[in-house]
JSON list of C-alpha atoms in Angstrom, two decimals:
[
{"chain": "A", "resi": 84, "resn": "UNK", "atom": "CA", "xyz": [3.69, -8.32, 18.84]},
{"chain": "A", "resi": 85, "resn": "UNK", "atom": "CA", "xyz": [3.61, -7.48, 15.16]},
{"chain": "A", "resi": 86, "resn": "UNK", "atom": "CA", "xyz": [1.78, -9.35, 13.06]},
{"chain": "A", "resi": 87, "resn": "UNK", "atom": "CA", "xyz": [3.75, -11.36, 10.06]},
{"chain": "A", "resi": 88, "resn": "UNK", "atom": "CA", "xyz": [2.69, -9.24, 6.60]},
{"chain": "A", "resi": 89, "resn": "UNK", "atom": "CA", "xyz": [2.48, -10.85, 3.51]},
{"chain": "A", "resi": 90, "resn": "UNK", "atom": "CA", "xyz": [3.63, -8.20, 1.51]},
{"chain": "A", "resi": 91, "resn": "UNK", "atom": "CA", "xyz": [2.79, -10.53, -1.91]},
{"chain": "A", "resi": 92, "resn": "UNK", "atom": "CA", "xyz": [-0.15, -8.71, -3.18]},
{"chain": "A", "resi": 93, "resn": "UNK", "atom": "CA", "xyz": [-0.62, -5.61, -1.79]},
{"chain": "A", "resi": 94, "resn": "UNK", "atom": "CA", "xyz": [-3.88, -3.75, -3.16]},
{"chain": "A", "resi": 95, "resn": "UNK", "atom": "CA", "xyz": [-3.49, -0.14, -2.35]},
{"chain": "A", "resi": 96, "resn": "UNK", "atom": "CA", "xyz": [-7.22, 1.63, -2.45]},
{"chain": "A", "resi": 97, "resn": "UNK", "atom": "CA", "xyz": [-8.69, 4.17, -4.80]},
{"chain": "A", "resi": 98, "resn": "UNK", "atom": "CA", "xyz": [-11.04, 6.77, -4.33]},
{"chain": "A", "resi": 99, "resn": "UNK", "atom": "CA", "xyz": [-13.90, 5.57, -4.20]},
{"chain": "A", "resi": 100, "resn": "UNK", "atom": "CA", "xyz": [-15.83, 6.62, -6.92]},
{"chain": "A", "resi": 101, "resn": "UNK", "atom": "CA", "xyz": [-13.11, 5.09, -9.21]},
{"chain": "A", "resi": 102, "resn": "UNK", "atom": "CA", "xyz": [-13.36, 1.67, -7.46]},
{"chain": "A", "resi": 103, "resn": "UNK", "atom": "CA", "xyz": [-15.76, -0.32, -9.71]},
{"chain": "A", "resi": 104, "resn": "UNK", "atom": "CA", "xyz": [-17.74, -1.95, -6.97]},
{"chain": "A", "resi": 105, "resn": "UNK", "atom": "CA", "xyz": [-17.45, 0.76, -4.31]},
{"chain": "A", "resi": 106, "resn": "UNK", "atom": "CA", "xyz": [-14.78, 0.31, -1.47]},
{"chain": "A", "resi": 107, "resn": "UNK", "atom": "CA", "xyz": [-15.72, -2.64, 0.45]},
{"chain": "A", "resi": 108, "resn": "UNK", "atom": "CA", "xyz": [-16.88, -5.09, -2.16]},
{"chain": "A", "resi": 109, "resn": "UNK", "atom": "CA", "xyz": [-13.79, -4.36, -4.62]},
{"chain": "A", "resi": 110, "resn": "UNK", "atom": "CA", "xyz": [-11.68, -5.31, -1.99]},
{"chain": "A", "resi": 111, "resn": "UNK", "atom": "CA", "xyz": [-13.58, -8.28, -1.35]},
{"chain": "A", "resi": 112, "resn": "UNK", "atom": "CA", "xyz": [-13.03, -9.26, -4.99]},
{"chain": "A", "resi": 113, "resn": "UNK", "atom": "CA", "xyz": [-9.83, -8.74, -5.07]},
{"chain": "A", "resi": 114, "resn": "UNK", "atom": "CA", "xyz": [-8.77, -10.88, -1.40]},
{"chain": "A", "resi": 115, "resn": "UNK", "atom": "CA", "xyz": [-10.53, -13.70, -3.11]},
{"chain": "A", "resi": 116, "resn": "UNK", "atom": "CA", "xyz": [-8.20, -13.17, -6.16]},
{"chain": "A", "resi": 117, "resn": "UNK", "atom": "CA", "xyz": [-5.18, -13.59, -3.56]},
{"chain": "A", "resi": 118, "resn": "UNK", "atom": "CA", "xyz": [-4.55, -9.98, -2.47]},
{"chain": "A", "resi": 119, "resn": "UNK", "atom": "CA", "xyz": [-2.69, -10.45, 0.81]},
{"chain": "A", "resi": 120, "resn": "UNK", "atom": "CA", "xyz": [-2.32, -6.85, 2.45]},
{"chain": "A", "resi": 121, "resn": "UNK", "atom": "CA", "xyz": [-4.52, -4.11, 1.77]},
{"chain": "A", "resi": 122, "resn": "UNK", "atom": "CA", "xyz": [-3.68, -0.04, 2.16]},
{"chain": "A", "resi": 123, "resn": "UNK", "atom": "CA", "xyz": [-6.56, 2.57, 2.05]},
{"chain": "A", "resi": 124, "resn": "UNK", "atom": "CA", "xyz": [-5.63, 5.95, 0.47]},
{"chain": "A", "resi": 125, "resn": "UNK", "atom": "CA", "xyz": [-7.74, 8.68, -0.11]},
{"chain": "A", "resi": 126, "resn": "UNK", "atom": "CA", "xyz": [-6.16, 11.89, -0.50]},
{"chain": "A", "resi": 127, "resn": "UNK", "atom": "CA", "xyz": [-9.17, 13.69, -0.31]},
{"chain": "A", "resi": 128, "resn": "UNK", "atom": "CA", "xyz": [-11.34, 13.13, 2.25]},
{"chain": "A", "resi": 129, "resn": "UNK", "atom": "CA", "xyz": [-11.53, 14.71, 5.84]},
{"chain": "A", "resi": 130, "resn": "UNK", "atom": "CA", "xyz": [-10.51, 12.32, 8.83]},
{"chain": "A", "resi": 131, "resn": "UNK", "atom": "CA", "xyz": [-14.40, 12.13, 9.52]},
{"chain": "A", "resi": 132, "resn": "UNK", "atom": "CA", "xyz": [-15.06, 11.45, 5.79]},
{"chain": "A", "resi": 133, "resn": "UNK", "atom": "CA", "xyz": [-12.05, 8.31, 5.93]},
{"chain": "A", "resi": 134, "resn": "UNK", "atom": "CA", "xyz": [-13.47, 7.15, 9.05]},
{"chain": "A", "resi": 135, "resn": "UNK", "atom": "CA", "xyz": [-16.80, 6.63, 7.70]},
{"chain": "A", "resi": 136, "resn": "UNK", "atom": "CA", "xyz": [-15.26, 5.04, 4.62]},
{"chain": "A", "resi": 137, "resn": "UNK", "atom": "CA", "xyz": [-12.88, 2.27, 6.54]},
{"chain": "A", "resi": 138, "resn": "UNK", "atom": "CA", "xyz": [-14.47, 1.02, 9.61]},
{"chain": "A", "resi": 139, "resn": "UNK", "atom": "CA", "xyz": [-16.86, -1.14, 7.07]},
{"chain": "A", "resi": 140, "resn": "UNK", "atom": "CA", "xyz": [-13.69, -1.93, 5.30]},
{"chain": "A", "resi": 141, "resn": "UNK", "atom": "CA", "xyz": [-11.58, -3.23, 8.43]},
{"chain": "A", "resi": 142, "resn": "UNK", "atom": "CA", "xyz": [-14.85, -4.97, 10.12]},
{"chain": "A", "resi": 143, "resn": "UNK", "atom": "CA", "xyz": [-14.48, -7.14, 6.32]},
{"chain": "A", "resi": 144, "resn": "UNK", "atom": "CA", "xyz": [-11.01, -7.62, 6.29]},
{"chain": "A", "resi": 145, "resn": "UNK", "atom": "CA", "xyz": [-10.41, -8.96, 9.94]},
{"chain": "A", "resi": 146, "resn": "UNK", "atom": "CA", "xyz": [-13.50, -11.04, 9.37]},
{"chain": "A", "resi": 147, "resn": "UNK", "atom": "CA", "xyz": [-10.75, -12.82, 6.38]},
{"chain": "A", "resi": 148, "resn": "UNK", "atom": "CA", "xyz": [-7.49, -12.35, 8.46]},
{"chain": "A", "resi": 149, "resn": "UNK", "atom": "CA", "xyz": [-6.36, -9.59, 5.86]},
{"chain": "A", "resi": 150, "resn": "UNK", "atom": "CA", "xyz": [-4.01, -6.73, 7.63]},
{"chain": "A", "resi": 151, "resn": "UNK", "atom": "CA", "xyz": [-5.27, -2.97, 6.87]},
{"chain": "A", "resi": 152, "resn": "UNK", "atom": "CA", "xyz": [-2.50, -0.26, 6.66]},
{"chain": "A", "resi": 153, "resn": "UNK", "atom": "CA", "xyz": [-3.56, 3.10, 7.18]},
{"chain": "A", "resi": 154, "resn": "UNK", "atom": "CA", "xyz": [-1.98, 5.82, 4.51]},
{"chain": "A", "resi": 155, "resn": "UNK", "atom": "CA", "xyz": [-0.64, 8.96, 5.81]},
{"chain": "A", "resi": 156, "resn": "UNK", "atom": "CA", "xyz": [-3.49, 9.10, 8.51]},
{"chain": "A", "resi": 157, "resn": "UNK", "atom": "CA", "xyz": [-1.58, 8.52, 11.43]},
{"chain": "A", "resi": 158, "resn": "UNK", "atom": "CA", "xyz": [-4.30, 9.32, 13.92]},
{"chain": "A", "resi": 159, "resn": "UNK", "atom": "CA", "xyz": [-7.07, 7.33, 12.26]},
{"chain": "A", "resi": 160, "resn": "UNK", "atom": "CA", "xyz": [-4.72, 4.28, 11.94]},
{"chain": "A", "resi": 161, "resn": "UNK", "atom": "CA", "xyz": [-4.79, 4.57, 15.66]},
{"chain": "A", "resi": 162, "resn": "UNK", "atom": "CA", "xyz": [-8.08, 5.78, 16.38]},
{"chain": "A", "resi": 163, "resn": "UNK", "atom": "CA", "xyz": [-9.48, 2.29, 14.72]},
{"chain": "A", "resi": 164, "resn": "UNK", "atom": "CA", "xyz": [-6.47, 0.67, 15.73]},
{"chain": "A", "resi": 165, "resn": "UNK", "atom": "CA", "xyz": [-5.87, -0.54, 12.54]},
{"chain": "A", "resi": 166, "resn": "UNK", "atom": "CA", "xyz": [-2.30, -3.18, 11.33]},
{"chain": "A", "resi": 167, "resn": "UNK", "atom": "CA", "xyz": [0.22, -0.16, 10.32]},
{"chain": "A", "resi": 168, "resn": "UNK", "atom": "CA", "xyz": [0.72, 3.02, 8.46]},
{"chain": "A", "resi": 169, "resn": "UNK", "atom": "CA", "xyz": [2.28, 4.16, 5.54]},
{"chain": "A", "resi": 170, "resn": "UNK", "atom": "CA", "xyz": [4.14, 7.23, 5.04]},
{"chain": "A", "resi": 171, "resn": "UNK", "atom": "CA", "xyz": [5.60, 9.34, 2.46]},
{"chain": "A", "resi": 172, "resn": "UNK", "atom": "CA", "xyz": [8.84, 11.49, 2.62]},
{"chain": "A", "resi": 173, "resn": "UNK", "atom": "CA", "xyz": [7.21, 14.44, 3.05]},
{"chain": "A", "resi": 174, "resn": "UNK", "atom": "CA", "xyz": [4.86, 13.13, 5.79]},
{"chain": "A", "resi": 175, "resn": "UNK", "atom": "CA", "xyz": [5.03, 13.15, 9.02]},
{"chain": "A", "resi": 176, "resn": "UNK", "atom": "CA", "xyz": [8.96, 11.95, 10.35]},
{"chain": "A", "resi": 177, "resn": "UNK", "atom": "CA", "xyz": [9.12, 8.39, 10.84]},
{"chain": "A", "resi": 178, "resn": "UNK", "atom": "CA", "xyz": [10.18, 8.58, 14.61]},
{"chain": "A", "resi": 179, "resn": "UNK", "atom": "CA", "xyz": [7.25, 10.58, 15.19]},
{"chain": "A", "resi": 180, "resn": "UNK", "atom": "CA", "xyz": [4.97, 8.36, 13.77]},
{"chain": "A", "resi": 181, "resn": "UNK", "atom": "CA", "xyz": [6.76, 4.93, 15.35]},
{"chain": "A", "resi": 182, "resn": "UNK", "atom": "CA", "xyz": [5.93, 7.17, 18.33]},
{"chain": "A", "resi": 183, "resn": "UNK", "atom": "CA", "xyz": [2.55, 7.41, 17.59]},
{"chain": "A", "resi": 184, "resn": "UNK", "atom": "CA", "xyz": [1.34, 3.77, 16.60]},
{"chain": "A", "resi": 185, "resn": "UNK", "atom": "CA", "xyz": [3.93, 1.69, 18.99]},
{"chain": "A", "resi": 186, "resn": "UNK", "atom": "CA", "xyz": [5.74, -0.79, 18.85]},
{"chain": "A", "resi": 187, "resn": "UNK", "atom": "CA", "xyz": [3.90, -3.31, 17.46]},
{"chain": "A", "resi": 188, "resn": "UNK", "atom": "CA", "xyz": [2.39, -1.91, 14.21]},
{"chain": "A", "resi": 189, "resn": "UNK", "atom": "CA", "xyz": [3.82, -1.87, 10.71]},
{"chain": "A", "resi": 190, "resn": "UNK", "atom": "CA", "xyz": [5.32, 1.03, 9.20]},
{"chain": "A", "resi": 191, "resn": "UNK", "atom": "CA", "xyz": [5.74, 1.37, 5.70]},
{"chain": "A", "resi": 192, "resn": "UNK", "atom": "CA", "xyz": [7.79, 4.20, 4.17]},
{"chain": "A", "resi": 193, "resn": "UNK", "atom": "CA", "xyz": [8.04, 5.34, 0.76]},
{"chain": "A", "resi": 194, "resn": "UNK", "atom": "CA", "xyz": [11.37, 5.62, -0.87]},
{"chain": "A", "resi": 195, "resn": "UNK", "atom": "CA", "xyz": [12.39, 6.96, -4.42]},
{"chain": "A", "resi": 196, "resn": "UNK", "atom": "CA", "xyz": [16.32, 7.61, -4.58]},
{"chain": "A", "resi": 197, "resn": "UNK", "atom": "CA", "xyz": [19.19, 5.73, -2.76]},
{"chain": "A", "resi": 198, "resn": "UNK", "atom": "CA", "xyz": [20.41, 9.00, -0.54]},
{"chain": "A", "resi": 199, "resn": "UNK", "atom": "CA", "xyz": [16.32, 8.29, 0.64]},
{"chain": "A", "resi": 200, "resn": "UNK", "atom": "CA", "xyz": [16.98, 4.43, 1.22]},
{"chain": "A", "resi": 201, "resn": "UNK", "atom": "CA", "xyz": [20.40, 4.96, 3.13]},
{"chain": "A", "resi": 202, "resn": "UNK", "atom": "CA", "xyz": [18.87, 6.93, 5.35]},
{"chain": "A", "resi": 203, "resn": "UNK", "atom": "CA", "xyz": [16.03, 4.27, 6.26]},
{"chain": "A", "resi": 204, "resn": "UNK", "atom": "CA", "xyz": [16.02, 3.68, 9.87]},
{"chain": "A", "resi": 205, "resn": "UNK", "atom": "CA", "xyz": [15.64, -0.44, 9.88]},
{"chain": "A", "resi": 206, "resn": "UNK", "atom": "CA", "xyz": [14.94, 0.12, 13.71]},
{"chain": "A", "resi": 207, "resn": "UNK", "atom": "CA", "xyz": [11.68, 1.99, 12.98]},
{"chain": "A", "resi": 208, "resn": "UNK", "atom": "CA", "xyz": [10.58, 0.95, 9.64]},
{"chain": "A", "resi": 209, "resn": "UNK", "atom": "CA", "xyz": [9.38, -2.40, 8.26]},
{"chain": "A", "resi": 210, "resn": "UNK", "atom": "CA", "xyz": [8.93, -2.15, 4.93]},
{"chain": "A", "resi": 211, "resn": "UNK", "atom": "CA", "xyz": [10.36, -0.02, 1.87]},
{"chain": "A", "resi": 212, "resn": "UNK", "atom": "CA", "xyz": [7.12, 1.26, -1.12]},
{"chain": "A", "resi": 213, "resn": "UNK", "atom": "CA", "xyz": [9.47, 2.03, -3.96]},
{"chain": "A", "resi": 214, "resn": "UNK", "atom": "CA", "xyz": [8.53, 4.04, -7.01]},
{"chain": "A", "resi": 215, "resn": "UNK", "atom": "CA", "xyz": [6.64, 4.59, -9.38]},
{"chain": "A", "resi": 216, "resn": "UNK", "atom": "CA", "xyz": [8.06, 1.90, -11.63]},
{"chain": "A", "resi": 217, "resn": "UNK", "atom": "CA", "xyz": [5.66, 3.24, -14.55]},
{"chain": "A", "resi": 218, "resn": "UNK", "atom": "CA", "xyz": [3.59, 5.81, -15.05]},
{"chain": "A", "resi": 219, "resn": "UNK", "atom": "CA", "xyz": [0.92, 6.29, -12.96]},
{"chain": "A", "resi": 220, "resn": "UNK", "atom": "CA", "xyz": [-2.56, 8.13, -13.13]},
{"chain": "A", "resi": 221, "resn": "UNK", "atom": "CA", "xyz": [-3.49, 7.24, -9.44]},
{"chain": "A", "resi": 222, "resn": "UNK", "atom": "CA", "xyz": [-0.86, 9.86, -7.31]},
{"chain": "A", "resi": 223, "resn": "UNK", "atom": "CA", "xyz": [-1.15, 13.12, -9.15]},
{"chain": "A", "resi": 224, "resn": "UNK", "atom": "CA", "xyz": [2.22, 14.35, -7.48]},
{"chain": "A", "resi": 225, "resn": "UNK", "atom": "CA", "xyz": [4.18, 11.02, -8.34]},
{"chain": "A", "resi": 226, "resn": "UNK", "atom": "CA", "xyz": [7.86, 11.93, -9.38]},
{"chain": "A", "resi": 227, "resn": "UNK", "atom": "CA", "xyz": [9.18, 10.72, -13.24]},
{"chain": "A", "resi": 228, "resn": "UNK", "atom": "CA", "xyz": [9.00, 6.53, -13.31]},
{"chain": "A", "resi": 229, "resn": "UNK", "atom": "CA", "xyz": [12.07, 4.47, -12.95]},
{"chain": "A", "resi": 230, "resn": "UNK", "atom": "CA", "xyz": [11.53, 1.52, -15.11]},
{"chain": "A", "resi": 231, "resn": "UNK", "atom": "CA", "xyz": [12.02, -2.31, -14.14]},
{"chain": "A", "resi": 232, "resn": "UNK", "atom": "CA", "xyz": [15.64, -1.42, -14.51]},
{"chain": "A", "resi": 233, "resn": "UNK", "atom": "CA", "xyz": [15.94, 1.27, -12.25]},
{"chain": "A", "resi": 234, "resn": "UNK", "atom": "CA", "xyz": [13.90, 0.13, -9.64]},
{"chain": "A", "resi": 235, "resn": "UNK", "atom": "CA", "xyz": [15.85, -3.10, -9.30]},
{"chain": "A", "resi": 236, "resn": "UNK", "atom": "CA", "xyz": [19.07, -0.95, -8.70]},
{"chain": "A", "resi": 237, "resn": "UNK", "atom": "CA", "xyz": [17.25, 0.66, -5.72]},
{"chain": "A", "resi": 238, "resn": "UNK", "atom": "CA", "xyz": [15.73, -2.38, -4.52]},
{"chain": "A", "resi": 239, "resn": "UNK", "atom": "CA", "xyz": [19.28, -3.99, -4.25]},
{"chain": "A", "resi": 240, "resn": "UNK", "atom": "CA", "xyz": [20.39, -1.53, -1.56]},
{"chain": "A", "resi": 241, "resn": "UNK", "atom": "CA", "xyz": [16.81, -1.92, 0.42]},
{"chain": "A", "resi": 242, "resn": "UNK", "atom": "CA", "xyz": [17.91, -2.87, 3.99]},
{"chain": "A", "resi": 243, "resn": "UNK", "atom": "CA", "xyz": [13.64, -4.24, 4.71]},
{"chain": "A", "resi": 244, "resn": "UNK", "atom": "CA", "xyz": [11.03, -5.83, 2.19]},
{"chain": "A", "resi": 245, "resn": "UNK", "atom": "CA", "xyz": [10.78, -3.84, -0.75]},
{"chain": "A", "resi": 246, "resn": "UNK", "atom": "CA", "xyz": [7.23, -3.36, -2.82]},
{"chain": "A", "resi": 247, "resn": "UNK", "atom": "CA", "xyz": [7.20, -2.19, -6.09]},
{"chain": "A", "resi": 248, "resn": "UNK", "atom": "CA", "xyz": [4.66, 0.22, -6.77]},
{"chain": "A", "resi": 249, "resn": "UNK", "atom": "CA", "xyz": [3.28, 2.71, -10.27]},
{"chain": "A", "resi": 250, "resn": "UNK", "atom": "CA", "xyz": [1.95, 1.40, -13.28]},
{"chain": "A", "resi": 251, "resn": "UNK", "atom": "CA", "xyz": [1.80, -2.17, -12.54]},
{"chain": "A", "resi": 252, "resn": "UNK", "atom": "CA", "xyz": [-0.29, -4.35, -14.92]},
{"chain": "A", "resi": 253, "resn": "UNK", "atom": "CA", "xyz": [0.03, -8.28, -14.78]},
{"chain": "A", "resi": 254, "resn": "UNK", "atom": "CA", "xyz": [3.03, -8.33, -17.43]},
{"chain": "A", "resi": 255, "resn": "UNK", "atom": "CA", "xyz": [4.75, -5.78, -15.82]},
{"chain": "A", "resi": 256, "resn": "UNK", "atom": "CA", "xyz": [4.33, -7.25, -12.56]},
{"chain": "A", "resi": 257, "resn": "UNK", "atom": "CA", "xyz": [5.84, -10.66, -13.94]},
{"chain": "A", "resi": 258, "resn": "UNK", "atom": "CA", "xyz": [8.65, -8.34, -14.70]},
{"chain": "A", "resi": 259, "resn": "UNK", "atom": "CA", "xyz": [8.95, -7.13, -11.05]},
{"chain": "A", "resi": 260, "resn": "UNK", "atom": "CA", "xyz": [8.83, -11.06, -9.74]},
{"chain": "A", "resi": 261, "resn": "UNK", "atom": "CA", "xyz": [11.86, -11.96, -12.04]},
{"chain": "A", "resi": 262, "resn": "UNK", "atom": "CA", "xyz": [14.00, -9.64, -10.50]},
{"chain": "A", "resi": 263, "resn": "UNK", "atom": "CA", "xyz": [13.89, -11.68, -7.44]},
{"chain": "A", "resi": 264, "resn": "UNK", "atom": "CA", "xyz": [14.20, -8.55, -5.43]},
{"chain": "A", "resi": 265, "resn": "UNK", "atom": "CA", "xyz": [10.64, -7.62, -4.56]},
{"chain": "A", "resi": 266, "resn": "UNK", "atom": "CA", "xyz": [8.59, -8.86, -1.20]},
{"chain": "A", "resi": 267, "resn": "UNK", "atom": "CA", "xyz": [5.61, -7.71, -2.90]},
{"chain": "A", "resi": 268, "resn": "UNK", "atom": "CA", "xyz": [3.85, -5.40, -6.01]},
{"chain": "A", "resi": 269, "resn": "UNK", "atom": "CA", "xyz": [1.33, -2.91, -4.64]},
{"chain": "A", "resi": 270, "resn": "UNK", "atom": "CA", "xyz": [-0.97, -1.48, -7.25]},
{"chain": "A", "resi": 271, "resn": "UNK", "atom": "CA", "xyz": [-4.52, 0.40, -7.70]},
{"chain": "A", "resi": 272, "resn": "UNK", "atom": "CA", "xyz": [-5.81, 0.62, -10.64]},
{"chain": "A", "resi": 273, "resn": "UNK", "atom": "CA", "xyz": [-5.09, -2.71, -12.05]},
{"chain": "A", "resi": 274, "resn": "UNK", "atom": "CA", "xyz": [-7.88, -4.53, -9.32]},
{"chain": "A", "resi": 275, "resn": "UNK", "atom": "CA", "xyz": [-9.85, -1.11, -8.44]},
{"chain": "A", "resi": 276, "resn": "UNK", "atom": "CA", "xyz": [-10.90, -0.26, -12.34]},
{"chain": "A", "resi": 277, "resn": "UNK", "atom": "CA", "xyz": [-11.13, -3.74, -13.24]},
{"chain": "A", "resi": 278, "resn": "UNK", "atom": "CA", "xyz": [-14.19, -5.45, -14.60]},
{"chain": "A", "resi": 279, "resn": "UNK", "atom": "CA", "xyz": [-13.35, -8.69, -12.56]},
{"chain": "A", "resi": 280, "resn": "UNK", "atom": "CA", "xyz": [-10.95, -7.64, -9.21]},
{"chain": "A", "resi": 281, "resn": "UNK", "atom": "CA", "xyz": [-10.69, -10.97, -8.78]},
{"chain": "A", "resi": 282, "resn": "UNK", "atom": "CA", "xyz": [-9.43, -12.22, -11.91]},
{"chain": "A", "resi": 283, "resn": "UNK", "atom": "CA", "xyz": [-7.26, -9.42, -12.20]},
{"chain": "A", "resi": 284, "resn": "UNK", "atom": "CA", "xyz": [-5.55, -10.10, -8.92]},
{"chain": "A", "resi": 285, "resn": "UNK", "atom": "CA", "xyz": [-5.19, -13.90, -9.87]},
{"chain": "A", "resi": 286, "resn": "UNK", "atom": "CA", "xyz": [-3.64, -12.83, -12.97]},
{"chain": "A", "resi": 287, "resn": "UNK", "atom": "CA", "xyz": [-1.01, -10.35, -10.47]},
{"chain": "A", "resi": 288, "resn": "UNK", "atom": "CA", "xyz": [-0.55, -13.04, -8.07]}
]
């Protein structure tokens, strides 16, 4: 059975070096500042490398009852057997990686232009990443942001949870909220450069 997601604060992992405490005890930080799902990314790292990275990192958040999606890593979300995966467009196809984790694991998929969202398979996915809303330095490939605006078009035709993701600092995120339209915000830089991850994610919440 799939576990219910809190999709409210969703913390989406740097590399490490720019996480200000190191992996594990940013994230720590921050789930005491109210982050609710975390996702680790590195798009740099071998599988071995990851591995080596997120086993402390899961072993801490089941320990608070915090789920752990996997990012494009299909087989080491289910080597450690970790929540759910998230995948891009230009990842691996989303049948192929239901396939892969089961039934009872979350799948994320990233979405960034309505032909994308029609074709969203609510059978196979369970939540919608949408953006980047602003700018972002964190996803060097990112296509051109949509603005509050914009992305609240595109979340309107979302058939699953939508989180808005790019950019995301406390005001804009307040922006996000007022829409009524998002599940969640996911961001990175605004916890994982922060002097205080856990003020910063209590000022996101």
């Amino acid at each position: 059975m799939k576990p219910h997601i809190n999709y409210s604060l969703y913390l989406v992992t740097d590399e490490v070096e720019r996480c200000r405490y190191g992996l594990v005890e940013t994230v720590r930080r921050a789930v005491e500042g109210g982050v609710t799902l975390v996702q680790y990314r590195s798009e740099k790292l071998t599988h071995e490398e990851q591995k080596a990275q997120v086993l402390p990192l899961q072993q801490y958040l089941r320990s608070v009852g915090v789920p752990l999606i996997i990012n494009d890593n299909v087989a080491l979300a289910v080597e450690i057997d970790a929540e759910g995966i998230h995948i891009g467009q230009d990842d691996m196809p989303v049948a192929e990686a239901r396939a892969l984790i089961g039934p009872d694991k979350i799948l994320g998929l990233t979405v960034t232009t309505a032909e994308q969202m029609a074709a969203v398979n609510t059978e196979l996915v369970d939540y919608i990443g949408c953006g980047p809303v602003f700018p972002t330095i964190t996803k060097d490939d990112a296509p051109p942001p949509m603005g509050v605006e914009g992305w609240a078009e595109l979340a309107k035709l979302s058939p699953l949870p939508i989180v808005a993701i790019g950019g995301l600092n406390a005001e804009r995120t307040a922006a996000i909220r007022a829409t009524g339209l998002a599940a969640g915000v996911a961001v990175v830089s605004a916890i994982c450069a922060a002097e205080n991850p856990t003020a910063a994610a209590q000022q996101l919440s």
